[in-house]
Coordinates of C-alpha atoms in Angstrom, one line a residue:
Chain A
M1 CA 130.1 27.6 -80.7
N2 CA 131.2 23.9 -80.2
M3 CA 129.3 21.5 -78.1
F4 CA 131.7 21.9 -75.1
R5 CA 131.5 25.8 -75.0
E6 CA 128.0 25.3 -75.2
A7 CA 128.0 22.9 -72.1
L8 CA 130.1 25.3 -70.3
L9 CA 127.9 28.0 -70.7
V10 CA 124.8 25.8 -69.4
A11 CA 127.0 24.4 -66.6
G12 CA 128.0 28.1 -65.6
K13 CA 124.5 29.0 -65.8
D14 CA 123.2 26.5 -63.5
L15 CA 125.9 26.8 -61.0
R16 CA 125.6 30.6 -60.8
I17 CA 121.9 30.0 -60.1
E18 CA 122.8 27.4 -57.1
A19 CA 125.6 29.9 -55.9
R20 CA 123.0 32.6 -55.6
S21 CA 119.9 30.4 -54.4
R22 CA 122.0 28.4 -52.2
V23 CA 119.7 25.5 -52.3
A24 CA 122.5 23.0 -52.5
L25 CA 124.3 24.3 -49.7
Q26 CA 121.3 25.2 -47.3
Q27 CA 119.3 22.1 -48.1
I28 CA 120.9 19.3 -50.2
V29 CA 124.0 19.0 -48.0
P30 CA 122.1 19.2 -44.8
F31 CA 119.8 16.6 -46.1
G32 CA 122.7 14.4 -46.7
G33 CA 124.3 15.0 -43.3
I34 CA 120.8 14.3 -41.7
V35 CA 120.7 11.0 -43.6
L36 CA 124.1 10.0 -42.2
I37 CA 123.1 10.9 -38.7
V38 CA 119.9 8.9 -38.8
F39 CA 122.0 5.9 -39.9
A40 CA 124.2 6.5 -37.0
F41 CA 121.4 6.6 -34.4
A42 CA 119.8 3.6 -36.0
L43 CA 122.9 1.5 -35.9
D44 CA 124.6 2.9 -32.7
P45 CA 123.7 0.0 -30.2
D46 CA 126.2 -2.1 -32.3
R47 CA 129.3 0.4 -32.6
G48 CA 131.4 -2.2 -34.6
L49 CA 128.6 -2.2 -37.4
L50 CA 129.1 1.2 -38.5
P51 CA 132.5 1.2 -39.9
R52 CA 131.8 -2.0 -41.7
V53 CA 128.7 -0.7 -43.5
A54 CA 130.0 3.0 -43.8
P55 CA 130.5 2.5 -47.7
G56 CA 127.0 1.4 -48.2
L57 CA 125.6 4.1 -45.9
F58 CA 127.7 6.8 -47.7
W59 CA 126.6 6.1 -51.1
T60 CA 122.9 5.6 -50.0
A61 CA 123.2 8.9 -48.6
V62 CA 124.8 10.5 -51.7
L63 CA 121.9 8.7 -53.9
L64 CA 119.3 10.2 -51.6
A65 CA 120.7 13.6 -52.0
S66 CA 121.4 13.3 -55.6
L67 CA 117.7 12.9 -56.2
L68 CA 117.1 16.5 -54.7
S69 CA 120.0 17.9 -56.9
I70 CA 118.6 16.2 -60.1
T71 CA 115.0 17.5 -59.2
R72 CA 116.4 20.9 -58.5
S73 CA 118.3 21.0 -61.7
F74 CA 115.2 20.8 -63.8
S75 CA 112.6 22.9 -61.5
I76 CA 114.8 25.9 -62.2
E77 CA 113.8 25.4 -65.9
E78 CA 110.1 25.3 -65.0
A79 CA 109.4 29.0 -63.9
N80 CA 109.0 31.7 -66.4
G81 CA 109.0 29.1 -69.2
A82 CA 112.7 28.9 -69.0
R83 CA 112.3 25.4 -70.5
D84 CA 111.0 26.9 -73.7
G85 CA 113.7 29.5 -73.4
L86 CA 116.3 26.7 -73.3
R87 CA 114.7 25.1 -76.4
L88 CA 114.6 28.4 -78.1
S89 CA 118.2 29.2 -77.4
G90 CA 119.3 27.0 -80.3
L91 CA 121.8 25.3 -78.1
D92 CA 122.7 21.7 -79.0
G93 CA 120.7 19.1 -77.0
G94 CA 123.6 17.2 -76.1
A95 CA 125.5 20.2 -74.8
I96 CA 122.7 21.2 -72.8
F97 CA 123.0 17.6 -71.2
L98 CA 126.5 17.8 -70.7
G99 CA 126.4 21.2 -69.1
K100 CA 123.5 20.2 -66.8
A101 CA 125.0 17.0 -65.7
A102 CA 128.5 18.7 -65.2
A103 CA 126.7 21.2 -62.9
V104 CA 124.9 18.3 -60.9
A105 CA 128.3 16.4 -60.8
L106 CA 130.1 19.3 -59.3
Q107 CA 127.5 19.8 -56.7
L108 CA 127.6 16.2 -55.8
L109 CA 131.4 16.2 -55.5
L110 CA 131.1 19.0 -53.0
L111 CA 128.3 16.9 -51.2
E112 CA 130.5 13.8 -51.1
V113 CA 133.5 15.6 -49.7
V114 CA 131.3 16.8 -46.7
L115 CA 129.6 13.5 -46.3
G116 CA 133.0 11.9 -46.5
F117 CA 134.1 13.9 -43.4
G118 CA 130.8 12.8 -41.9
V119 CA 131.4 9.4 -42.3
V120 CA 135.1 9.5 -40.8
V121 CA 133.8 11.4 -37.7
L122 CA 130.4 9.8 -37.1
Y123 CA 131.3 6.3 -38.2
D124 CA 134.7 6.2 -36.8
V125 CA 136.2 5.1 -40.1
S126 CA 140.0 5.0 -40.7
V127 CA 140.7 6.1 -44.3
R128 CA 143.0 4.0 -46.4
G129 CA 143.2 3.5 -50.3
V130 CA 142.8 7.4 -50.8
V131 CA 143.7 7.0 -54.6
L132 CA 141.0 4.4 -55.1
I133 CA 138.4 6.2 -53.2
A134 CA 139.1 9.4 -55.1
C135 CA 138.8 7.7 -58.6
T136 CA 135.7 5.7 -57.5
T137 CA 134.1 8.9 -56.3
V138 CA 134.7 10.8 -59.5
V139 CA 133.6 8.0 -61.8
A140 CA 130.4 7.2 -59.7
T141 CA 129.6 10.8 -59.4
V142 CA 129.8 11.0 -63.4
A143 CA 127.6 8.0 -63.8
L144 CA 125.1 9.5 -61.1
A145 CA 124.8 12.9 -62.6
A146 CA 124.6 11.7 -66.1
T147 CA 122.0 9.0 -65.3
G148 CA 120.0 11.3 -63.2
T149 CA 120.1 14.1 -65.9
V150 CA 118.7 12.0 -68.5
Y151 CA 115.8 10.6 -66.2
G152 CA 115.4 14.3 -65.0
V153 CA 114.6 15.6 -68.5
L154 CA 112.3 12.7 -69.0
A155 CA 110.2 13.6 -66.0
A156 CA 110.6 17.4 -66.4
G157 CA 107.3 18.8 -67.7
L158 CA 105.2 16.3 -66.1
R159 CA 103.1 17.3 -63.0
A160 CA 104.3 14.4 -61.0
R161 CA 108.0 14.8 -61.7
E162 CA 109.0 15.3 -57.9
T163 CA 107.7 11.8 -57.2
L164 CA 108.8 10.2 -60.8
V165 CA 112.4 11.3 -60.6
P166 CA 113.0 8.8 -57.5
L167 CA 111.0 6.0 -59.0
L168 CA 113.0 6.4 -62.4
V169 CA 116.5 7.0 -61.0
L170 CA 116.9 4.8 -58.2
P171 CA 116.5 1.3 -59.9
A172 CA 118.6 2.9 -62.8
V173 CA 121.7 3.7 -60.6
T174 CA 121.6 0.5 -58.5
P175 CA 124.9 -0.4 -60.2
V176 CA 126.5 2.7 -59.4
V177 CA 125.6 2.4 -55.5
L178 CA 126.9 -1.4 -55.8
G179 CA 130.0 -0.6 -57.7
G180 CA 130.8 2.4 -55.5
T181 CA 130.3 0.6 -52.2
R182 CA 132.3 -2.4 -53.1
A183 CA 135.3 -0.2 -54.3
F184 CA 135.2 1.7 -51.1
E185 CA 135.0 -1.4 -49.0
A186 CA 138.2 -2.8 -50.9
A187 CA 139.9 0.6 -50.3
L188 CA 138.9 0.8 -46.7
A189 CA 140.1 -2.9 -46.0
G190 CA 143.4 -2.2 -47.5
A191 CA 142.8 -4.2 -50.8
P192 CA 142.8 -1.9 -53.4
S193 CA 143.4 -4.4 -56.1
D194 CA 139.8 -6.1 -55.2
G195 CA 138.4 -2.4 -55.7
W196 CA 139.7 -1.5 -59.4
P197 CA 137.4 -3.8 -61.3
W198 CA 134.5 -2.2 -59.7
V199 CA 136.0 1.3 -60.9
Q200 CA 136.1 -0.2 -64.4
L201 CA 132.5 -1.1 -64.1
L202 CA 131.5 2.1 -62.9
A203 CA 133.5 3.7 -65.8
A204 CA 131.8 1.8 -68.2
F205 CA 128.5 2.7 -66.9
A206 CA 129.4 6.3 -66.7
V207 CA 130.6 6.3 -70.4
L208 CA 127.3 4.7 -71.4
A209 CA 125.3 7.1 -69.5
V210 CA 127.2 10.0 -71.0
V211 CA 126.8 8.7 -74.6
A212 CA 122.9 7.9 -74.0
G213 CA 122.5 11.4 -72.6
V214 CA 124.1 13.1 -75.3
L215 CA 122.1 11.2 -78.0
A216 CA 118.7 11.3 -76.0
F217 CA 118.7 14.6 -74.4
G218 CA 117.7 16.8 -77.2
P219 CA 114.6 14.8 -78.3
L220 CA 113.6 14.3 -74.8
L221 CA 113.7 18.1 -74.2
E222 CA 111.2 18.2 -77.0
E223 CA 109.0 15.5 -75.7
D224 CA 106.1 17.4 -74.2
S225 CA 105.7 19.7 -77.1
Chain B
M1 CA 95.7 14.1 -72.2
G2 CA 94.3 14.0 -75.7
R3 CA 95.6 16.0 -78.7
F4 CA 93.2 18.2 -80.7
P5 CA 94.2 20.3 -83.9
V6 CA 94.8 23.9 -82.8
L7 CA 95.4 25.1 -86.4
A8 CA 93.8 23.4 -89.2
G9 CA 94.1 24.5 -92.8
A10 CA 96.2 27.5 -92.0
D11 CA 98.0 28.7 -95.1
L12 CA 100.0 31.8 -94.8
D13 CA 103.2 33.1 -96.9
V14 CA 105.2 36.0 -95.4
E15 CA 107.8 37.7 -97.4
A16 CA 111.1 38.7 -96.0
G17 CA 111.0 42.1 -94.4
D18 CA 107.2 42.0 -93.9
V19 CA 105.7 43.2 -90.6
V20 CA 102.7 41.1 -90.2
L21 CA 99.8 41.7 -87.7
L22 CA 98.1 38.5 -86.8
S23 CA 94.4 39.6 -85.5
G24 CA 91.6 37.6 -84.3
P25 CA 89.5 36.5 -81.0
N26 CA 91.0 34.8 -77.9
G27 CA 91.7 31.1 -78.7
A28 CA 91.7 31.5 -82.5
G29 CA 95.2 30.1 -82.9
K30 CA 97.5 33.1 -82.9
T31 CA 99.9 32.1 -80.2
S32 CA 99.8 28.6 -81.6
L33 CA 100.8 29.8 -84.9
L34 CA 103.6 31.8 -83.4
R35 CA 104.7 28.8 -81.2
L36 CA 104.6 26.8 -84.4
C37 CA 106.9 29.2 -86.4
A38 CA 109.2 29.2 -83.4
G39 CA 109.6 25.5 -83.5
L40 CA 107.9 25.1 -80.0
L41 CA 105.1 23.2 -81.3
P42 CA 105.3 20.1 -83.5
L43 CA 104.1 20.0 -87.1
R44 CA 101.6 17.2 -86.8
S45 CA 100.5 17.3 -90.7
G46 CA 101.2 19.5 -93.7
A47 CA 104.2 21.4 -94.5
A48 CA 105.8 24.6 -93.3
E49 CA 108.9 26.5 -93.8
V50 CA 110.2 29.2 -91.8
L51 CA 113.5 31.0 -92.9
G52 CA 113.9 28.3 -95.5
C53 CA 114.0 25.6 -92.6
D54 CA 111.6 22.8 -92.7
L55 CA 109.7 22.8 -89.4
A56 CA 109.3 19.2 -89.3
R57 CA 113.0 18.5 -89.4
D58 CA 115.3 21.5 -89.1
R59 CA 114.1 23.3 -85.8
R60 CA 117.2 23.8 -84.1
S61 CA 119.1 25.8 -86.7
L62 CA 115.7 27.7 -87.2
R63 CA 115.6 28.7 -83.5
R64 CA 119.2 30.3 -83.7
R65 CA 117.7 32.8 -86.4
L66 CA 114.7 34.0 -84.6
S67 CA 113.5 35.7 -81.5
F68 CA 110.3 35.0 -79.6
V69 CA 108.6 37.2 -77.2
G70 CA 105.9 35.5 -75.6
H71 CA 103.5 35.6 -72.4
E72 CA 106.5 34.4 -70.3
T73 CA 110.0 35.7 -70.1
F74 CA 112.0 32.6 -70.5
C75 CA 114.2 33.9 -67.9
Y76 CA 115.8 32.5 -64.5
D77 CA 114.6 33.9 -61.3
D78 CA 117.9 33.9 -59.6
L79 CA 120.0 35.5 -62.5
T80 CA 120.2 39.2 -62.9
V81 CA 118.9 41.1 -65.9
A82 CA 122.6 41.1 -67.4
E83 CA 123.2 37.4 -66.8
N84 CA 119.9 36.3 -68.3
L85 CA 120.7 38.6 -71.4
R86 CA 124.2 37.3 -71.7
F87 CA 123.2 33.7 -71.4
A88 CA 120.7 34.2 -74.2
A89 CA 123.1 36.1 -76.3
R90 CA 126.0 34.0 -76.0
A91 CA 123.8 30.9 -76.8
V92 CA 123.6 32.2 -80.4
G93 CA 127.2 33.4 -80.5
R94 CA 126.6 37.0 -79.6
G95 CA 128.9 39.0 -77.3
V96 CA 128.4 40.7 -74.2
A97 CA 128.6 43.9 -75.9
E98 CA 125.4 43.1 -77.8
A99 CA 123.6 42.1 -74.5
D100 CA 124.6 45.5 -72.7
F101 CA 123.5 47.4 -75.8
A102 CA 120.0 45.7 -75.7
I103 CA 119.8 46.4 -72.0
A104 CA 120.2 50.0 -72.6
R105 CA 118.2 50.1 -75.6
V106 CA 114.8 48.9 -73.6
G107 CA 115.7 51.3 -70.7
L108 CA 116.8 48.5 -68.1
G109 CA 120.3 49.9 -67.6
S110 CA 119.6 50.8 -64.0
Q111 CA 118.4 47.3 -63.5
A112 CA 121.1 45.4 -65.0
N113 CA 122.1 44.0 -61.6
V114 CA 118.8 42.9 -60.3
V115 CA 117.8 39.5 -60.2
H116 CA 114.6 38.8 -62.6
S117 CA 112.6 37.7 -59.4
R118 CA 112.7 41.3 -58.3
L119 CA 111.8 43.0 -61.5
S120 CA 108.2 44.3 -61.8
Q121 CA 105.8 42.7 -64.6
G122 CA 106.8 45.7 -66.8
Q123 CA 110.4 45.4 -66.4
R124 CA 110.2 41.7 -67.1
R125 CA 108.6 42.4 -70.4
R126 CA 111.3 44.8 -71.3
L127 CA 114.0 42.1 -70.5
A128 CA 112.2 39.7 -72.8
F129 CA 112.4 42.2 -75.5
A130 CA 116.2 43.0 -74.6
I131 CA 116.9 39.2 -75.1
A132 CA 114.9 39.1 -78.4
L133 CA 117.2 42.1 -79.6
A134 CA 120.5 40.7 -78.3
R135 CA 120.0 37.7 -80.4
D136 CA 120.1 39.8 -83.5
P137 CA 117.2 37.8 -85.1
E138 CA 116.1 37.3 -88.7
L139 CA 112.6 36.7 -87.6
L140 CA 110.9 38.5 -84.7
L141 CA 107.6 36.6 -83.2
L142 CA 105.8 39.0 -80.7
D143 CA 102.9 37.7 -78.8
E144 CA 101.0 40.6 -77.4
P145 CA 104.1 42.8 -77.3
H146 CA 102.5 45.7 -75.5
A147 CA 100.6 43.7 -72.7
G148 CA 101.7 44.8 -69.2
L149 CA 103.7 47.7 -70.2
D150 CA 103.5 51.4 -69.2
A151 CA 103.4 54.1 -71.8
D152 CA 107.2 54.3 -71.9
G153 CA 107.5 50.7 -72.3
R154 CA 104.8 50.7 -75.0
A155 CA 106.8 53.3 -76.7
V156 CA 109.9 51.3 -76.4
V157 CA 108.1 48.1 -77.9
D158 CA 107.0 50.4 -80.9
E159 CA 110.3 51.9 -81.5
V160 CA 112.1 48.5 -81.4
V161 CA 109.5 47.1 -83.9
R162 CA 110.2 50.1 -86.2
V163 CA 114.0 49.8 -85.9
A164 CA 113.8 46.0 -86.7
A165 CA 111.5 46.5 -89.6
A166 CA 113.8 49.3 -90.9
D167 CA 116.8 46.7 -90.6
G168 CA 114.8 44.3 -93.0
R169 CA 113.8 41.9 -90.3
T170 CA 110.6 39.8 -90.8
I171 CA 108.2 40.5 -87.9
L172 CA 105.0 38.6 -86.8
I173 CA 103.0 40.3 -84.2
A174 CA 99.8 38.7 -82.6
S175 CA 98.0 41.3 -80.8
H176 CA 94.7 42.6 -79.9
E177 CA 95.9 46.3 -79.9
L178 CA 94.8 46.7 -83.5
D179 CA 94.9 50.3 -83.9
R180 CA 98.5 50.7 -82.5
V181 CA 99.9 47.7 -84.2
R182 CA 98.4 48.5 -87.5
Q183 CA 100.7 51.5 -87.5
L184 CA 103.8 49.4 -87.5
A185 CA 102.4 46.5 -89.7
T186 CA 102.7 46.2 -93.7
R187 CA 100.1 43.4 -93.6
E188 CA 97.3 42.1 -91.5
V189 CA 95.8 38.7 -91.5
E190 CA 92.9 37.4 -89.4
I191 CA 92.9 34.0 -87.6
V192 CA 89.6 32.4 -86.7
G193 CA 89.2 29.2 -85.5
G194 CA 92.7 28.0 -86.3
Q195 CA 92.5 29.1 -90.0
V196 CA 94.1 32.1 -91.7
R197 CA 91.4 34.5 -93.3
L198 CA 92.1 36.6 -96.2
P199 CA 94.6 39.4 -95.9
V200 CA 93.2 42.5 -94.4
A201 CA 94.6 45.7 -96.0
P202 CA 96.3 48.0 -93.3
D203 CA 94.3 51.2 -92.7
P204 CA 96.0 53.8 -95.0
E205 CA 95.1 56.6 -92.5
P206 CA 97.5 56.6 -89.5
V207 CA 95.3 56.5 -86.3
E208 CA 96.3 58.6 -83.2
V209 CA 96.6 56.3 -80.3
S210 CA 97.2 57.3 -76.7
P211 CA 100.8 55.9 -75.6

């Protein structure tokens, strides 16, 4: 089986688990929504501020919710020694990384669609530059999922992983939040040409994160042995 | 957390097709030896080859050729019996047919669509065996294979081992059920304090054991 078929196998397994457990739908998406609502309450006195800071609040909410997705992606490997099972499976480490990152990315895209509607409704945002927004969302999501998956496996197997994942991931994905926010601001301001350089930066970050993950995931998966 | 040797000076040659009983007291290093052979523990010093693969360098290709039934099932709670099996089988290039055959062979046919978290302890052990079989391994590593099983389950394990041995697979079994496993084994070695003791000849007279 080649690497991409193996990655599809792992992604299918993770998505099937999520579809059945509904943790993403019943906990992670509502969490992201609550974050948006809290921001809305906090900034409500100044209604004019919310549309202007909406891109940053959107990506902050996505980032916080993504930490739950990443932690969840590795917590399913802890019960019943499933992590050892994954190692014993003989699957390529790079393929496991691609599969797990793809599953996280798909869940994040679902989350972002829901949060996007939330931003439009709660923050009174007029949507413009849809192509730029869509491209930014896809590329930033790949970057977030790939980076999170690398740090997720690094922290997996450690007793303090729930607290370690945010500590590791938040600083590492700061460029993603920055690039996503700036690109969204450009799109909503009707100046998409100002946003595309940020998409290029995000794309470079995503490629780097994916390559690093493919190379490093296998050795990191073996790390606690 | 400090590191300490769990196997020191262990020296063991196993021929292809051997069924080896690893006996010894708790904490002697039987499980560690099996995990080492499965590539789950790193080789800190010395040299070891399993199925011709160097344990220090080539663990991935080795793992595709073996199955390990340990204390845990290595399964996902939210996947059904069939889904867990198909995932494990497809990972080594086996098809759905092999997975479904393995389910039937361990007597879990009626539980194929039950999620792992709802299985009893004995059913989980059977599932672990089914996964081991579905991977069609050259080497079968079994750690206390009869633990937690009812009479039927224990008989299934014995039958699986007999058929696998007849197929020429190499099998290492760590067990405290010595009388039962001696009937299946072609060799016995004792592990004490992380060291392999001189081979113990299997009892030539079969011993009757209750199922």
